[in-house]
XYZ file of C-alpha atoms in Angstrom:
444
model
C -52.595 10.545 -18.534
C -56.033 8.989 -19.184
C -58.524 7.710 -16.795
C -61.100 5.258 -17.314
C -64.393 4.478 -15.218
C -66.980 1.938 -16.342
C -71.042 2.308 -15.332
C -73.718 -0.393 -14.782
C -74.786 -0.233 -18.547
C -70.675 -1.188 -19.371
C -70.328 2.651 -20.612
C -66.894 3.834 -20.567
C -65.617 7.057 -19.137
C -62.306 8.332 -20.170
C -60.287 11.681 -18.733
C -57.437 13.167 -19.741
C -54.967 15.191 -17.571
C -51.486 16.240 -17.799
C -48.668 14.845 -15.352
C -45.340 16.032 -15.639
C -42.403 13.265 -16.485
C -38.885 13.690 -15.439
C -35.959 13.934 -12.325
C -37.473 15.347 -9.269
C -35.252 16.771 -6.584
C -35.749 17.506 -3.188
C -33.010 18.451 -1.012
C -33.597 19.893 2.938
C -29.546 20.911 3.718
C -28.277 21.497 7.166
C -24.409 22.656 7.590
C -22.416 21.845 10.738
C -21.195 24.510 12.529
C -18.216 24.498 11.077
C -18.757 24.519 7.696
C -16.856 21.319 6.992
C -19.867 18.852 6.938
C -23.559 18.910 5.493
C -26.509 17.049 6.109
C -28.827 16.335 3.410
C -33.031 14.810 3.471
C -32.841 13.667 -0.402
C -36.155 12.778 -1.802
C -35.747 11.624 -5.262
C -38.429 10.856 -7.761
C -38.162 9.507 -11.380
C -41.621 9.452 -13.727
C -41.205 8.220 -17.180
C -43.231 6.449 -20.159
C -43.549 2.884 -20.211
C -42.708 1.914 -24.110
C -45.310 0.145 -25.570
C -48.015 0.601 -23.113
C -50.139 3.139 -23.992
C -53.397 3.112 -23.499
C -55.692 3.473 -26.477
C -59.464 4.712 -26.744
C -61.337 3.192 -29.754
C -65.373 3.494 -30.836
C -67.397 0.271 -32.092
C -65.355 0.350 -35.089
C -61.872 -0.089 -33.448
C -61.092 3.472 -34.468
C -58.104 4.814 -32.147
C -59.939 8.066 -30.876
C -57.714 8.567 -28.058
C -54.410 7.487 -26.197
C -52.234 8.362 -23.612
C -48.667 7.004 -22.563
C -48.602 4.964 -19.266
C -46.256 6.595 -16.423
C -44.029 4.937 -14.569
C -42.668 6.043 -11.582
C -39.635 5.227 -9.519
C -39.026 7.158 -5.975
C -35.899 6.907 -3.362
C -35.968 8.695 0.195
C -32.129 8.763 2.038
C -30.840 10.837 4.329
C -27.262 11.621 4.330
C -24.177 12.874 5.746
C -21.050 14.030 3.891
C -17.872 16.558 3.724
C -18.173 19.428 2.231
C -17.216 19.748 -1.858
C -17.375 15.643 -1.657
C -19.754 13.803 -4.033
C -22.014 11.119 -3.429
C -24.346 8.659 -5.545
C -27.972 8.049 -5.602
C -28.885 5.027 -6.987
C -31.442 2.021 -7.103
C -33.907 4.088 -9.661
C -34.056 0.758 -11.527
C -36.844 -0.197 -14.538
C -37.426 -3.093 -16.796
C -40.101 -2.621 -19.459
C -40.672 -4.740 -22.554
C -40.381 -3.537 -25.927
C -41.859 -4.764 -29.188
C -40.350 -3.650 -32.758
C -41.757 -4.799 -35.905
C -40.054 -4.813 -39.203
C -41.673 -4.939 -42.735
C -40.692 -4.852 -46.250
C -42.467 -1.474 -47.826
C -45.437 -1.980 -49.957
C -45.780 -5.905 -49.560
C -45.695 -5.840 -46.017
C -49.482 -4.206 -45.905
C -50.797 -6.261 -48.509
C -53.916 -7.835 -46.950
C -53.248 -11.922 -46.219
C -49.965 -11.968 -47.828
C -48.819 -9.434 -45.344
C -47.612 -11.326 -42.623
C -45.170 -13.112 -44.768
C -43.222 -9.841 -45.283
C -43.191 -8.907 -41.763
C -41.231 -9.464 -38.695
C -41.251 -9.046 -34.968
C -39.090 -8.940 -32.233
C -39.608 -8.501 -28.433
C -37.047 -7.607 -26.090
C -36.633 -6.667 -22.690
C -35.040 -2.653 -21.641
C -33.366 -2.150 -18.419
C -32.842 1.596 -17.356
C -31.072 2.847 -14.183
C -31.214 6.342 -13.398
C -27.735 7.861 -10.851
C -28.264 11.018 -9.765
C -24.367 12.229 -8.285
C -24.806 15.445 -5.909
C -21.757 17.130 -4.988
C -22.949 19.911 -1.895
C -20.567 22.866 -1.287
C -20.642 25.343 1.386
C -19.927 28.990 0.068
C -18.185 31.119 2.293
C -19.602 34.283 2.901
C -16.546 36.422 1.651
C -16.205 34.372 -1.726
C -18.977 33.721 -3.845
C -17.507 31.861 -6.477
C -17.097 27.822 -7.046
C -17.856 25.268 -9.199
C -21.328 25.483 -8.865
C -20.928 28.968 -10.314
C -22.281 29.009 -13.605
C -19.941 30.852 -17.353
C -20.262 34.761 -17.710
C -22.753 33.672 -20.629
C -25.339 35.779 -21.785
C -27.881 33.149 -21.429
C -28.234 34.087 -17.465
C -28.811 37.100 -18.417
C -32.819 38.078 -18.148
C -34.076 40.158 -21.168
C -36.845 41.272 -22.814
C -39.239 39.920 -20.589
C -43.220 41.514 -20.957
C -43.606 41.295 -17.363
C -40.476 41.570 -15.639
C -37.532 43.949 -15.323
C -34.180 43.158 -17.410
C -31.598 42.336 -15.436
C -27.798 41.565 -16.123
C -25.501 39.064 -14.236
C -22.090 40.920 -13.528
C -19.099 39.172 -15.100
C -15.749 39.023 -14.365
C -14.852 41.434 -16.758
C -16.917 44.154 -15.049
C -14.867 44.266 -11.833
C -12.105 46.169 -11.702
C -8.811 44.641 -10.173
C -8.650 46.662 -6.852
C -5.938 44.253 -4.834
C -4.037 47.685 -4.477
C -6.759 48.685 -2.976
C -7.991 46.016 -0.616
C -4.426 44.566 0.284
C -3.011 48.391 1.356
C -1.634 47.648 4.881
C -2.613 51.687 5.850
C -6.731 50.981 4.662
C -6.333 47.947 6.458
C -5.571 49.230 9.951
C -7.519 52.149 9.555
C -10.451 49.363 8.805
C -9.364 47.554 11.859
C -9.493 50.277 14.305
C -12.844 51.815 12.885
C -14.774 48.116 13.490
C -12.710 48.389 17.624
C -14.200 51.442 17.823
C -17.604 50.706 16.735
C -17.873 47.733 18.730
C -17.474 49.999 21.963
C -19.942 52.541 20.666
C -22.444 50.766 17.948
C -24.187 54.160 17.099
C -20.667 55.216 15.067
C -22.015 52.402 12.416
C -23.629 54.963 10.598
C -21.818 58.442 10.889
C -19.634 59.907 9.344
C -16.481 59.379 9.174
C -16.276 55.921 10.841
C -19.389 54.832 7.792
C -16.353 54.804 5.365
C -13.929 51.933 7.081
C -16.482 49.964 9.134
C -17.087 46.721 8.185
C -16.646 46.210 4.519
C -17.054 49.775 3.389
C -14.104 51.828 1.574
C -13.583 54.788 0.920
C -14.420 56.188 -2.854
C -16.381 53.135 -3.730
C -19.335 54.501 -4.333
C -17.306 56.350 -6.999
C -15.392 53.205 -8.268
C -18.911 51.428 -8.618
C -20.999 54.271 -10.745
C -17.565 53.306 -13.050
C -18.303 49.547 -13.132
C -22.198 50.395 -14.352
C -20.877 52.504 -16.682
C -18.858 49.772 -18.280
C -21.832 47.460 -18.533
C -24.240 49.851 -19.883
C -21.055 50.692 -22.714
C -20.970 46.802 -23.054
C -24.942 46.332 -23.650
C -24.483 49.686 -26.458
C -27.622 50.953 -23.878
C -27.229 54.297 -25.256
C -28.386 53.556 -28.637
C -32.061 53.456 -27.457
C -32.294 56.761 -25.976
C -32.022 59.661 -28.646
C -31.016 63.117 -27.240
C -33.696 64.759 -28.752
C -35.448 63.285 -25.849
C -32.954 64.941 -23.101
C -34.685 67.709 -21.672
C -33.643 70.333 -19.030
C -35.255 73.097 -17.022
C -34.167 76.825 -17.727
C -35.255 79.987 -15.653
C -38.985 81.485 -16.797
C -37.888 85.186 -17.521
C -41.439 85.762 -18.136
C -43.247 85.486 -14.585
C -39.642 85.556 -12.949
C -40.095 82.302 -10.834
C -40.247 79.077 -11.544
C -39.059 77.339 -14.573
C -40.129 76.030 -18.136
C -38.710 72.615 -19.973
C -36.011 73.179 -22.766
C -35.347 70.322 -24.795
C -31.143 69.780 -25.225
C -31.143 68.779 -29.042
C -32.947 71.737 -29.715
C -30.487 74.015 -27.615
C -27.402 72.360 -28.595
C -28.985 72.518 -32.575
C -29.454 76.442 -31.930
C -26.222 77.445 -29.359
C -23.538 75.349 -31.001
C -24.399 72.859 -33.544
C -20.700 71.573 -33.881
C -21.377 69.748 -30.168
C -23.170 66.779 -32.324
C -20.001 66.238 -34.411
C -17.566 63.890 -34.121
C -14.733 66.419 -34.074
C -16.422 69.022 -32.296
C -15.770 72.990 -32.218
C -13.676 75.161 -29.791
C -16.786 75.684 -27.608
C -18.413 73.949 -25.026
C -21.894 73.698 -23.423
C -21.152 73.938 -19.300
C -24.532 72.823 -17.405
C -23.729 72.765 -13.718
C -26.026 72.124 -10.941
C -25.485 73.191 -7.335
C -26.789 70.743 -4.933
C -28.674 72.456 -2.427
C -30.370 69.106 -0.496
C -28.548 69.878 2.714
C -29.882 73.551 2.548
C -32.321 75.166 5.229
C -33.150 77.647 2.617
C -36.694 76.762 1.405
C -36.060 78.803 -1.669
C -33.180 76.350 -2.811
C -35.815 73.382 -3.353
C -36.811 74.628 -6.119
C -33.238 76.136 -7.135
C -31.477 72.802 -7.612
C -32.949 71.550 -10.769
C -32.348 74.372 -12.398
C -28.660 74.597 -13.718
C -26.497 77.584 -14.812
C -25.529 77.200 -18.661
C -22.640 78.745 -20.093
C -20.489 78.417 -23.668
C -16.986 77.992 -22.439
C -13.534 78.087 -24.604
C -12.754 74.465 -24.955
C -10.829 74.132 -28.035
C -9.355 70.626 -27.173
C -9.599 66.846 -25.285
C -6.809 68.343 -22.999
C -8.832 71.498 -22.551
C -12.253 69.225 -21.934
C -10.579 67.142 -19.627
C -9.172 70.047 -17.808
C -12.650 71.813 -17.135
C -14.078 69.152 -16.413
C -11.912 68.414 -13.250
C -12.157 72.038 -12.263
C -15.995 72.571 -12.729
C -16.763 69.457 -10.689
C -15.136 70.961 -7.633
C -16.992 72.499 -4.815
C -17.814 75.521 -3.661
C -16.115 78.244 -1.635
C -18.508 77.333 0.902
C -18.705 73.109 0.373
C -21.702 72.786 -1.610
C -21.683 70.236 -3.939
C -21.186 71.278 -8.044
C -21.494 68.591 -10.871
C -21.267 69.557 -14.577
C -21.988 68.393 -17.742
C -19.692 69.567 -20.086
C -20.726 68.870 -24.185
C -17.723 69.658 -26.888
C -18.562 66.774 -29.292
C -21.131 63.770 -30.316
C -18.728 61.346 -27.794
C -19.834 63.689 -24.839
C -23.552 63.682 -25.959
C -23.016 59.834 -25.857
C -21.342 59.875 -22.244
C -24.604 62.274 -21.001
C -27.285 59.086 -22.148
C -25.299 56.655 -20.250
C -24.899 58.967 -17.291
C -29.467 59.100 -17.792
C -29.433 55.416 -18.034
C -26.713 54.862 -14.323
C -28.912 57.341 -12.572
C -31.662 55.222 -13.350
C -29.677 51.673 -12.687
C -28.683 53.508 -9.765
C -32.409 53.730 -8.642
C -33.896 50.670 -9.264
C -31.098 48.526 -7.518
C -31.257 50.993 -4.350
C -27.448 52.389 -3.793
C -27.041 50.416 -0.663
C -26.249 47.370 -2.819
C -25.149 48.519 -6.445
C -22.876 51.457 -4.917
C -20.983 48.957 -2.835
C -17.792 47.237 -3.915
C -19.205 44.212 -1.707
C -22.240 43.556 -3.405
C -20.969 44.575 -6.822
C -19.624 41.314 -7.404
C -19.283 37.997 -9.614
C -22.567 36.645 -10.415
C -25.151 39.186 -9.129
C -28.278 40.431 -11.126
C -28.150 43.980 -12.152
C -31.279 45.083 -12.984
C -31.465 47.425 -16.041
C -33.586 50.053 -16.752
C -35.612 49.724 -20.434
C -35.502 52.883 -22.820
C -39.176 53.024 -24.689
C -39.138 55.466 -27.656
C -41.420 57.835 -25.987
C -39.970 57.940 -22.859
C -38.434 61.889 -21.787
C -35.263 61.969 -19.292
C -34.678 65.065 -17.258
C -31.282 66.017 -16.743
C -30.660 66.892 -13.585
C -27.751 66.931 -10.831
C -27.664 63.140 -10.063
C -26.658 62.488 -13.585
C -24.162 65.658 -13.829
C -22.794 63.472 -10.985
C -23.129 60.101 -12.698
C -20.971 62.105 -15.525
C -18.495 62.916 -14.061
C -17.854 59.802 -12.077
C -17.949 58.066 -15.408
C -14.784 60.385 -16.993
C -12.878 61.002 -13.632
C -13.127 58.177 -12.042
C -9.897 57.539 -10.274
C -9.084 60.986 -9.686
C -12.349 61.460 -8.258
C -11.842 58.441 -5.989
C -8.661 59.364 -4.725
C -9.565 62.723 -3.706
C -12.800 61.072 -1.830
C -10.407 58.429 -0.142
C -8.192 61.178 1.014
C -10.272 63.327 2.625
C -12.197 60.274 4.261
C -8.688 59.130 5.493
C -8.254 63.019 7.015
C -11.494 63.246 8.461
C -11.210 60.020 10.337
C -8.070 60.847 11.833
C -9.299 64.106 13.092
C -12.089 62.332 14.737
C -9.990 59.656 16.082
C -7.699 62.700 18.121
C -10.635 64.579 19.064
C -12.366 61.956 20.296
C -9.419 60.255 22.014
C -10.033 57.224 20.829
C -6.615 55.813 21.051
C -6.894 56.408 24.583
C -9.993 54.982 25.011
C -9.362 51.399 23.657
C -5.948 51.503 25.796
C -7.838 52.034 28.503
C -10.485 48.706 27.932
C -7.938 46.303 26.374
C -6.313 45.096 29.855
C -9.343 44.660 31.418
C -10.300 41.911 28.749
């Protein structure tokens, strides 16, 4: 947009700046308490050029030096009032501007005198309404989805960014179908009397056993959700970017007898069984288990944990892999956590990156929202970690863990609902809590 100022001498002063032409919105919502109505402060603005009216900058000559367009603009201020998912119009953005076309015939039409004669104009008049139709609908806090709910396109995804983290939006095909889950009538009452009993004592919220069924928590989900990022990371092919000559591990240093030194897994799996980076694999596997020790009083086992035990095992088939996999993910005698990572062939190797690449998902989303079957949903942002060629990934017992989630999923999940289901009846007899809420319910 120009700007022109004149002096006493009749010199004229021309600026430029840049204004930005379009639809302006501006909406200040208000629901009713109820949900069922909202209240809207709609400010709506319309700037656009005005055809045939720009203005031009010329020298002595009548040169055009400069021009810029002329802006119109056309504003509306309501306030309104309306049911939810019902739409309304916005209208009286109304502009009349004049328009000039000129024909010629090519060639004669610019011959000098003559020119006219081959030439001709025609003015007309342009009438332009702009209706903006705004449809307001109130989401319900359970239910995220609507109309306003853009495709599972990958153009809301956010990639490749230079100064912001890649994230994915979670389609519908990520989700598993877990009805059986959320519609069992035996989760649902024990769901129902955890919330009774953590209204009466609101420091439960956050122990153990009652953490599982209060509020919208369920047992095993944490489980059922590392599953669901390993399903997106498979459907982005993230594992292609991160070569396993970049895995490393730590191993025992058996020259000083403490600490530990970096071993690099292409280079042990190239040396200890090479048939690992096949497709068909051998009858051996690579077992690397890690004891987690994070609950331990020992000082000794801070440093013990990263370290794993590695040993070759007889694994001469999937049924055999499958098999030892279950059984070297169990705990202890005494409790303690054990996660393993067990390598026959190349499709293991594979399964190991993406178990990396969820560990670090797993981190930059913070597990109190990705690990939850709540706020795993439709339409969130996932943000995804970015593999650079140089970058080196330790292996360590969060992604044994992320590993075997990924294979054993359901098993896993089961086992993790049952003993949650176990544990919170013994609590619930201990504690008497049966008794307790018989003894407050007449007195309400």
């Amino acid at each position: 947009m120009a700007r022109s100022s004149y002096a006493k001498n009749d010199y004229q002063s021309t600026s430029f700046s840049k204004e930005k032409a379009g639809i302006t919105l501006s909406l200040r919502p208000r629901i009713d308490a109820k949900g069922e109505e909202v209240s809207m402060q709609v400010n709506a603005e319309v700037t656009a050029k005005v055809p045939d009216a720009d203005l031009e900058i010329r020298n002595a000559a009548g040169m055009i030096l400069a021009s810029s367009p002329t802006i119109s603009r056309r504003e509306v201020r309501t306030y309104v009032r309306v049911a939810n998912n019902t739409p309304f119009i916005i209208g009286g953005l109304i502009a009349k501007d004049k328009q000039s076309t000129m024909d010629k015939v090519p060639l004669l039409g610019d011959l000098p005198i003559l020119g006219p004669l081959f030439q001709s104009k025609k003015n007309s008049a342009v009438k332009r309404e702009v209706i903006i139709v705004l449809t307001p609908f109130v989401l319900p806090e359970a239910h995220v989805m609507g109309k306003n709910m853009p495709k599972d396109e990958d153009a809301f995804d956010s990639v490749d960014n230079q100064l912001f983290r890649d994230a994915y939006r979670i389609r519908a095909e990520d989700m598993f179908d877990l009805n059986y889950l959320f519609e069992n009538k035996q989760l649902q009452r024990m769901k129902a009397l955890a919330n009774r009993i953590v209204t009466g004592n609101v420091f439960l919220a956050g122990q153990y056993p009652y953490n599982k069924f209060y509020d919208k928590a369920v047992p095993g989900e944490t489980i059922l959700c590392y599953r669901q990022i390993y399903e997106v990371l498979k459907r982005k092919g993230m594992q292609e970017k991160l070569e396993s000559s970049k895995l490393i591990f730590f191993e025992p240093d058996k020259n000083i007898k403490s600490g530990h030194r970096v071993r690099f897994l292409g280079d042990y799996i190239g040396t200890k069984a090479p048939e690992v980076l096949t497709e068909q694999g051998g009858d051996k596997a690579i077992a690397i288990t890690y004891t987690l020790q994070r609950d331990s009083d020992n000082a000794k086992s801070i440093f013990r944990e990263p370290v794993p035990e590695i040993n070759m095992i007889d694994c001469p088939s999937e049924a055999d892999w499958r098999k030892k996999l279950w059984e070297l993910n169990q705990p202890a005698v005494d409790g303690q956590e054990k996660y393993t990572v067990l390598l026959r062939r190349k499709q293991d190797v594979d399964r190991l990156k993406y178990a990396v690449l969820m560990k670090k998902t797993v981190e930059l989303n913070t597990e109190g929202l990705v690990l939850s079957l709540s706020n795993f949903t439709r339409g969130r942002l996932l943000l995804i970690p970015r593999v650079k060629p140089q970058d080196i990934e330790l292996i360590d017992g969060d992604v044994a863990r992320s590993f075997f989630y990924s294979e054993m999923y359901y098993q896993a999940s089961q086992v993790e609902m049952e003993k949650d289901i176990e544990a919170f009846r013994k609590a619930i007899e201990k504690k008497d809590h049966l008794k307790q809420l018989l003894k407050i319910s007449p007195n309400r």
